[in-house]
Amino acid sequence: MAYSIPLEPALAQIEIKKSRFIALASHITNRESAMAWLQQVKKDYPDARHYCWAYLIGDPQCASTAGMGDDGEPSGTAGKPILNVLQHKSIGDIMIIVVRYFGGIKLGAGGLTRAYGQAAQAVMEVLPIQQQIDTTEYVIECSFALEQTIRHWLDGYQGQIINVRYTQTVQITLTVPQTHNIELQMQLQANACTFKTVN
């Protein structure tokens, strides 16, 4: 299933009753990369009061993993509204961190929930996205004479070569968008190439 992912990091800022909320969004691929980015943001904004966050990994319609954290804010007032924004955006493999500088005026639970939701919404509005394309990985074995032909096909199929090994034959590991699987397989069979799919 193809879905959108962040193309590059984005930042947005809002101020509510002298508290500053800096929302950052970025592409992540697993919990480890999410937590590593959170640590980096803490270093980038060392004097902030809170670092609240949420992420969605995988297809946003049925995310394989989701997580959130309130980082000392009252339970449910920060991570949950950020996650809520993510769940309505059809964008996967994404994390939002909202950094809060306390302005001295308490916002209350309802005010905090609204503020974190608004900050998350603000960064999503400026976030550049791209379509995530599902690909299939192939290992192809062919004669030396066919290597250039295969490279030429790949350009037409938006494929990518991962690795090439030369022995008595040429072994090419590559990926192609799943929408081109049938055409590629027909071309390979017509030219007597052997192939297997990896994923």
mmCIF file with all atom_site columns, C-alpha atoms in Angstrom, residues 84-197:
data_model
loop_
_atom_site.group_PDB
_atom_site.id
_atom_site.type_symbol
_atom_site.label_atom_id
_atom_site.label_alt_id
_atom_site.label_comp_id
_atom_site.label_asym_id
_atom_site.label_entity_id
_atom_site.label_seq_id
_atom_site.pdbx_PDB_ins_code
_atom_site.Cartn_x
_atom_site.Cartn_y
_atom_site.Cartn_z
_atom_site.occupancy
_atom_site.B_iso_or_equiv
_atom_site.pdbx_formal_charge
_atom_site.auth_seq_id
_atom_site.auth_comp_id
_atom_site.auth_asym_id
_atom_site.auth_atom_id
_atom_site.pdbx_PDB_model_num
ATOM 1   C CA . ASN A 1 84  ? -4.512 12.640  17.093  1.00 0.00 ? 84  ASN A CA 1
ATOM 2   C CA . VAL A 1 85  ? -3.316 15.128  14.454  1.00 0.00 ? 85  VAL A CA 1
ATOM 3   C CA . LEU A 1 86  ? -1.043 12.463  12.916  1.00 0.00 ? 86  LEU A CA 1
ATOM 4   C CA . GLN A 1 87  ? -3.875 9.931   12.720  1.00 0.00 ? 87  GLN A CA 1
ATOM 5   C CA . HIS A 1 88  ? -5.960 12.285  10.563  1.00 0.00 ? 88  HIS A CA 1
ATOM 6   C CA . LYS A 1 89  ? -3.267 13.136  8.005   1.00 0.00 ? 89  LYS A CA 1
ATOM 7   C CA . SER A 1 90  ? -2.650 9.983   5.870   1.00 0.00 ? 90  SER A CA 1
ATOM 8   C CA . ILE A 1 91  ? 1.113  10.376  6.341   1.00 0.00 ? 91  ILE A CA 1
ATOM 9   C CA . GLY A 1 92  ? 3.222  7.488   7.653   1.00 0.00 ? 92  GLY A CA 1
ATOM 10  C CA . ASP A 1 93  ? 6.770  7.019   9.013   1.00 0.00 ? 93  ASP A CA 1
ATOM 11  C CA . ILE A 1 94  ? 6.527  10.357  10.783  1.00 0.00 ? 94  ILE A CA 1
ATOM 12  C CA . MET A 1 95  ? 7.286  11.857  14.178  1.00 0.00 ? 95  MET A CA 1
ATOM 13  C CA . ILE A 1 96  ? 6.283  15.213  15.634  1.00 0.00 ? 96  ILE A CA 1
ATOM 14  C CA . ILE A 1 97  ? 8.086  16.652  18.660  1.00 0.00 ? 97  ILE A CA 1
ATOM 15  C CA . VAL A 1 98  ? 6.654  19.754  20.317  1.00 0.00 ? 98  VAL A CA 1
ATOM 16  C CA . VAL A 1 99  ? 9.181  21.655  22.414  1.00 0.00 ? 99  VAL A CA 1
ATOM 17  C CA . ARG A 1 100 ? 7.599  23.920  25.040  1.00 0.00 ? 100 ARG A CA 1
ATOM 18  C CA . TYR A 1 101 ? 9.115  26.959  26.683  1.00 0.00 ? 101 TYR A CA 1
ATOM 19  C CA . PHE A 1 102 ? 6.905  27.776  29.695  1.00 0.00 ? 102 PHE A CA 1
ATOM 20  C CA . GLY A 1 103 ? 5.813  31.405  29.778  1.00 0.00 ? 103 GLY A CA 1
ATOM 21  C CA . GLY A 1 104 ? 4.775  31.578  33.426  1.00 0.00 ? 104 GLY A CA 1
ATOM 22  C CA . ILE A 1 105 ? 1.004  31.305  32.898  1.00 0.00 ? 105 ILE A CA 1
ATOM 23  C CA . LYS A 1 106 ? -0.621 27.895  33.455  1.00 0.00 ? 106 LYS A CA 1
ATOM 24  C CA . LEU A 1 107 ? -2.856 26.840  30.580  1.00 0.00 ? 107 LEU A CA 1
ATOM 25  C CA . GLY A 1 108 ? -4.896 24.116  32.316  1.00 0.00 ? 108 GLY A CA 1
ATOM 26  C CA . ALA A 1 109 ? -5.546 20.657  30.870  1.00 0.00 ? 109 ALA A CA 1
ATOM 27  C CA . GLY A 1 110 ? -7.934 21.856  28.143  1.00 0.00 ? 110 GLY A CA 1
ATOM 28  C CA . GLY A 1 111 ? -5.606 24.708  27.165  1.00 0.00 ? 111 GLY A CA 1
ATOM 29  C CA . LEU A 1 112 ? -2.605 22.384  26.960  1.00 0.00 ? 112 LEU A CA 1
ATOM 30  C CA . THR A 1 113 ? -4.484 19.845  24.845  1.00 0.00 ? 113 THR A CA 1
ATOM 31  C CA . ARG A 1 114 ? -5.519 22.583  22.411  1.00 0.00 ? 114 ARG A CA 1
ATOM 32  C CA . ALA A 1 115 ? -2.032 24.131  22.333  1.00 0.00 ? 115 ALA A CA 1
ATOM 33  C CA . TYR A 1 116 ? -0.231 20.860  21.554  1.00 0.00 ? 116 TYR A CA 1
ATOM 34  C CA . GLY A 1 117 ? -2.837 19.974  18.932  1.00 0.00 ? 117 GLY A CA 1
ATOM 35  C CA . GLN A 1 118 ? -2.507 23.420  17.305  1.00 0.00 ? 118 GLN A CA 1
ATOM 36  C CA . ALA A 1 119 ? 1.303  23.197  17.279  1.00 0.00 ? 119 ALA A CA 1
ATOM 37  C CA . ALA A 1 120 ? 1.175  19.751  15.633  1.00 0.00 ? 120 ALA A CA 1
ATOM 38  C CA . GLN A 1 121 ? -1.362 21.034  13.099  1.00 0.00 ? 121 GLN A CA 1
ATOM 39  C CA . ALA A 1 122 ? 0.838  24.059  12.321  1.00 0.00 ? 122 ALA A CA 1
ATOM 40  C CA . VAL A 1 123 ? 3.896  21.947  11.457  1.00 0.00 ? 123 VAL A CA 1
ATOM 41  C CA . MET A 1 124 ? 1.826  19.536  9.345   1.00 0.00 ? 124 MET A CA 1
ATOM 42  C CA . GLU A 1 125 ? 0.655  22.494  7.250   1.00 0.00 ? 125 GLU A CA 1
ATOM 43  C CA . VAL A 1 126 ? 4.241  23.355  6.245   1.00 0.00 ? 126 VAL A CA 1
ATOM 44  C CA . LEU A 1 127 ? 5.607  19.786  6.016   1.00 0.00 ? 127 LEU A CA 1
ATOM 45  C CA . PRO A 1 128 ? 6.728  18.782  2.490   1.00 0.00 ? 128 PRO A CA 1
ATOM 46  C CA . ILE A 1 129 ? 5.642  15.220  1.675   1.00 0.00 ? 129 ILE A CA 1
ATOM 47  C CA . GLN A 1 130 ? 6.291  12.630  -1.017  1.00 0.00 ? 130 GLN A CA 1
ATOM 48  C CA . GLN A 1 131 ? 4.631  9.409   -2.057  1.00 0.00 ? 131 GLN A CA 1
ATOM 49  C CA . GLN A 1 132 ? 6.132  6.269   -0.551  1.00 0.00 ? 132 GLN A CA 1
ATOM 50  C CA . ILE A 1 133 ? 6.291  3.636   -3.295  1.00 0.00 ? 133 ILE A CA 1
ATOM 51  C CA . ASP A 1 134 ? 6.121  -0.075  -2.503  1.00 0.00 ? 134 ASP A CA 1
ATOM 52  C CA . THR A 1 135 ? 8.924  -1.910  -4.276  1.00 0.00 ? 135 THR A CA 1
ATOM 53  C CA . THR A 1 136 ? 9.951  -5.512  -4.899  1.00 0.00 ? 136 THR A CA 1
ATOM 54  C CA . GLU A 1 137 ? 13.560 -6.617  -4.625  1.00 0.00 ? 137 GLU A CA 1
ATOM 55  C CA . TYR A 1 138 ? 14.881 -9.007  -7.268  1.00 0.00 ? 138 TYR A CA 1
ATOM 56  C CA . VAL A 1 139 ? 18.056 -10.988 -7.711  1.00 0.00 ? 139 VAL A CA 1
ATOM 57  C CA . ILE A 1 140 ? 18.554 -11.495 -11.467 1.00 0.00 ? 140 ILE A CA 1
ATOM 58  C CA . GLU A 1 141 ? 21.095 -13.679 -13.188 1.00 0.00 ? 141 GLU A CA 1
ATOM 59  C CA . CYS A 1 142 ? 21.832 -13.010 -16.844 1.00 0.00 ? 142 CYS A CA 1
ATOM 60  C CA . SER A 1 143 ? 24.583 -13.042 -19.458 1.00 0.00 ? 143 SER A CA 1
ATOM 61  C CA . PHE A 1 144 ? 27.049 -10.146 -19.734 1.00 0.00 ? 144 PHE A CA 1
ATOM 62  C CA . ALA A 1 145 ? 25.455 -9.214  -23.048 1.00 0.00 ? 145 ALA A CA 1
ATOM 63  C CA . LEU A 1 146 ? 22.133 -8.434  -21.316 1.00 0.00 ? 146 LEU A CA 1
ATOM 64  C CA . GLU A 1 147 ? 23.454 -6.259  -18.483 1.00 0.00 ? 147 GLU A CA 1
ATOM 65  C CA . GLN A 1 148 ? 23.123 -2.962  -20.398 1.00 0.00 ? 148 GLN A CA 1
ATOM 66  C CA . THR A 1 149 ? 19.646 -3.929  -21.611 1.00 0.00 ? 149 THR A CA 1
ATOM 67  C CA . ILE A 1 150 ? 18.521 -4.568  -18.024 1.00 0.00 ? 150 ILE A CA 1
ATOM 68  C CA . ARG A 1 151 ? 19.979 -1.254  -16.878 1.00 0.00 ? 151 ARG A CA 1
ATOM 69  C CA . HIS A 1 152 ? 18.073 0.453   -19.711 1.00 0.00 ? 152 HIS A CA 1
ATOM 70  C CA . TRP A 1 153 ? 14.758 -1.244  -18.721 1.00 0.00 ? 153 TRP A CA 1
ATOM 71  C CA . LEU A 1 154 ? 15.259 -0.172  -15.127 1.00 0.00 ? 154 LEU A CA 1
ATOM 72  C CA . ASP A 1 155 ? 15.407 3.481   -16.102 1.00 0.00 ? 155 ASP A CA 1
ATOM 73  C CA . GLY A 1 156 ? 12.001 3.073   -17.726 1.00 0.00 ? 156 GLY A CA 1
ATOM 74  C CA . TYR A 1 157 ? 10.580 1.274   -14.683 1.00 0.00 ? 157 TYR A CA 1
ATOM 75  C CA . GLN A 1 158 ? 12.006 3.686   -12.053 1.00 0.00 ? 158 GLN A CA 1
ATOM 76  C CA . GLY A 1 159 ? 14.044 0.775   -10.732 1.00 0.00 ? 159 GLY A CA 1
ATOM 77  C CA . GLN A 1 160 ? 17.250 0.972   -8.730  1.00 0.00 ? 160 GLN A CA 1
ATOM 78  C CA . ILE A 1 161 ? 20.305 -1.259  -8.781  1.00 0.00 ? 161 ILE A CA 1
ATOM 79  C CA . ILE A 1 162 ? 21.487 -2.207  -5.301  1.00 0.00 ? 162 ILE A CA 1
ATOM 80  C CA . ASN A 1 163 ? 24.392 -4.494  -6.173  1.00 0.00 ? 163 ASN A CA 1
ATOM 81  C CA . VAL A 1 164 ? 26.076 -6.169  -9.170  1.00 0.00 ? 164 VAL A CA 1
ATOM 82  C CA . ARG A 1 165 ? 28.278 -9.273  -8.949  1.00 0.00 ? 165 ARG A CA 1
ATOM 83  C CA . TYR A 1 166 ? 30.329 -10.612 -11.823 1.00 0.00 ? 166 TYR A CA 1
ATOM 84  C CA . THR A 1 167 ? 31.140 -14.328 -12.004 1.00 0.00 ? 167 THR A CA 1
ATOM 85  C CA . GLN A 1 168 ? 30.522 -16.547 -15.057 1.00 0.00 ? 168 GLN A CA 1
ATOM 86  C CA . THR A 1 169 ? 27.307 -14.545 -15.324 1.00 0.00 ? 169 THR A CA 1
ATOM 87  C CA . VAL A 1 170 ? 26.091 -11.190 -14.031 1.00 0.00 ? 170 VAL A CA 1
ATOM 88  C CA . GLN A 1 171 ? 24.050 -11.199 -10.824 1.00 0.00 ? 171 GLN A CA 1
ATOM 89  C CA . ILE A 1 172 ? 22.100 -7.982  -10.313 1.00 0.00 ? 172 ILE A CA 1
ATOM 90  C CA . THR A 1 173 ? 20.208 -7.134  -7.144  1.00 0.00 ? 173 THR A CA 1
ATOM 91  C CA . LEU A 1 174 ? 17.648 -4.414  -7.801  1.00 0.00 ? 174 LEU A CA 1
ATOM 92  C CA . THR A 1 175 ? 14.325 -2.965  -6.733  1.00 0.00 ? 175 THR A CA 1
ATOM 93  C CA . VAL A 1 176 ? 11.383 -1.916  -8.896  1.00 0.00 ? 176 VAL A CA 1
ATOM 94  C CA . PRO A 1 177 ? 8.026  -0.357  -8.006  1.00 0.00 ? 177 PRO A CA 1
ATOM 95  C CA . GLN A 1 178 ? 5.482  -3.168  -7.538  1.00 0.00 ? 178 GLN A CA 1
ATOM 96  C CA . THR A 1 179 ? 3.330  -1.707  -10.306 1.00 0.00 ? 179 THR A CA 1
ATOM 97  C CA . HIS A 1 180 ? 6.036  -2.804  -12.809 1.00 0.00 ? 180 HIS A CA 1
ATOM 98  C CA . ASN A 1 181 ? 6.554  -6.374  -11.525 1.00 0.00 ? 181 ASN A CA 1
ATOM 99  C CA . ILE A 1 182 ? 4.662  -8.117  -14.354 1.00 0.00 ? 182 ILE A CA 1
ATOM 100 C CA . GLU A 1 183 ? 6.354  -6.163  -17.171 1.00 0.00 ? 183 GLU A CA 1
ATOM 101 C CA . LEU A 1 184 ? 9.809  -6.780  -15.703 1.00 0.00 ? 184 LEU A CA 1
ATOM 102 C CA . GLN A 1 185 ? 9.187  -10.491 -15.205 1.00 0.00 ? 185 GLN A CA 1
ATOM 103 C CA . MET A 1 186 ? 7.944  -10.855 -18.795 1.00 0.00 ? 186 MET A CA 1
ATOM 104 C CA . GLN A 1 187 ? 11.055 -9.102  -20.119 1.00 0.00 ? 187 GLN A CA 1
ATOM 105 C CA . LEU A 1 188 ? 13.338 -11.316 -18.022 1.00 0.00 ? 188 LEU A CA 1
ATOM 106 C CA . GLN A 1 189 ? 11.591 -14.533 -19.108 1.00 0.00 ? 189 GLN A CA 1
ATOM 107 C CA . ALA A 1 190 ? 11.687 -13.477 -22.773 1.00 0.00 ? 190 ALA A CA 1
ATOM 108 C CA . ASN A 1 191 ? 15.456 -13.034 -22.469 1.00 0.00 ? 191 ASN A CA 1
ATOM 109 C CA . ALA A 1 192 ? 16.071 -16.288 -20.557 1.00 0.00 ? 192 ALA A CA 1
ATOM 110 C CA . CYS A 1 193 ? 17.224 -14.537 -17.369 1.00 0.00 ? 193 CYS A CA 1
ATOM 111 C CA . THR A 1 194 ? 16.723 -16.344 -14.072 1.00 0.00 ? 194 THR A CA 1
ATOM 112 C CA . PHE A 1 195 ? 15.352 -14.291 -11.189 1.00 0.00 ? 195 PHE A CA 1
ATOM 113 C CA . LYS A 1 196 ? 13.928 -14.560 -7.708  1.00 0.00 ? 196 LYS A CA 1
ATOM 114 C CA . THR A 1 197 ? 12.204 -12.042 -5.470  1.00 0.00 ? 197 THR A CA 1
#
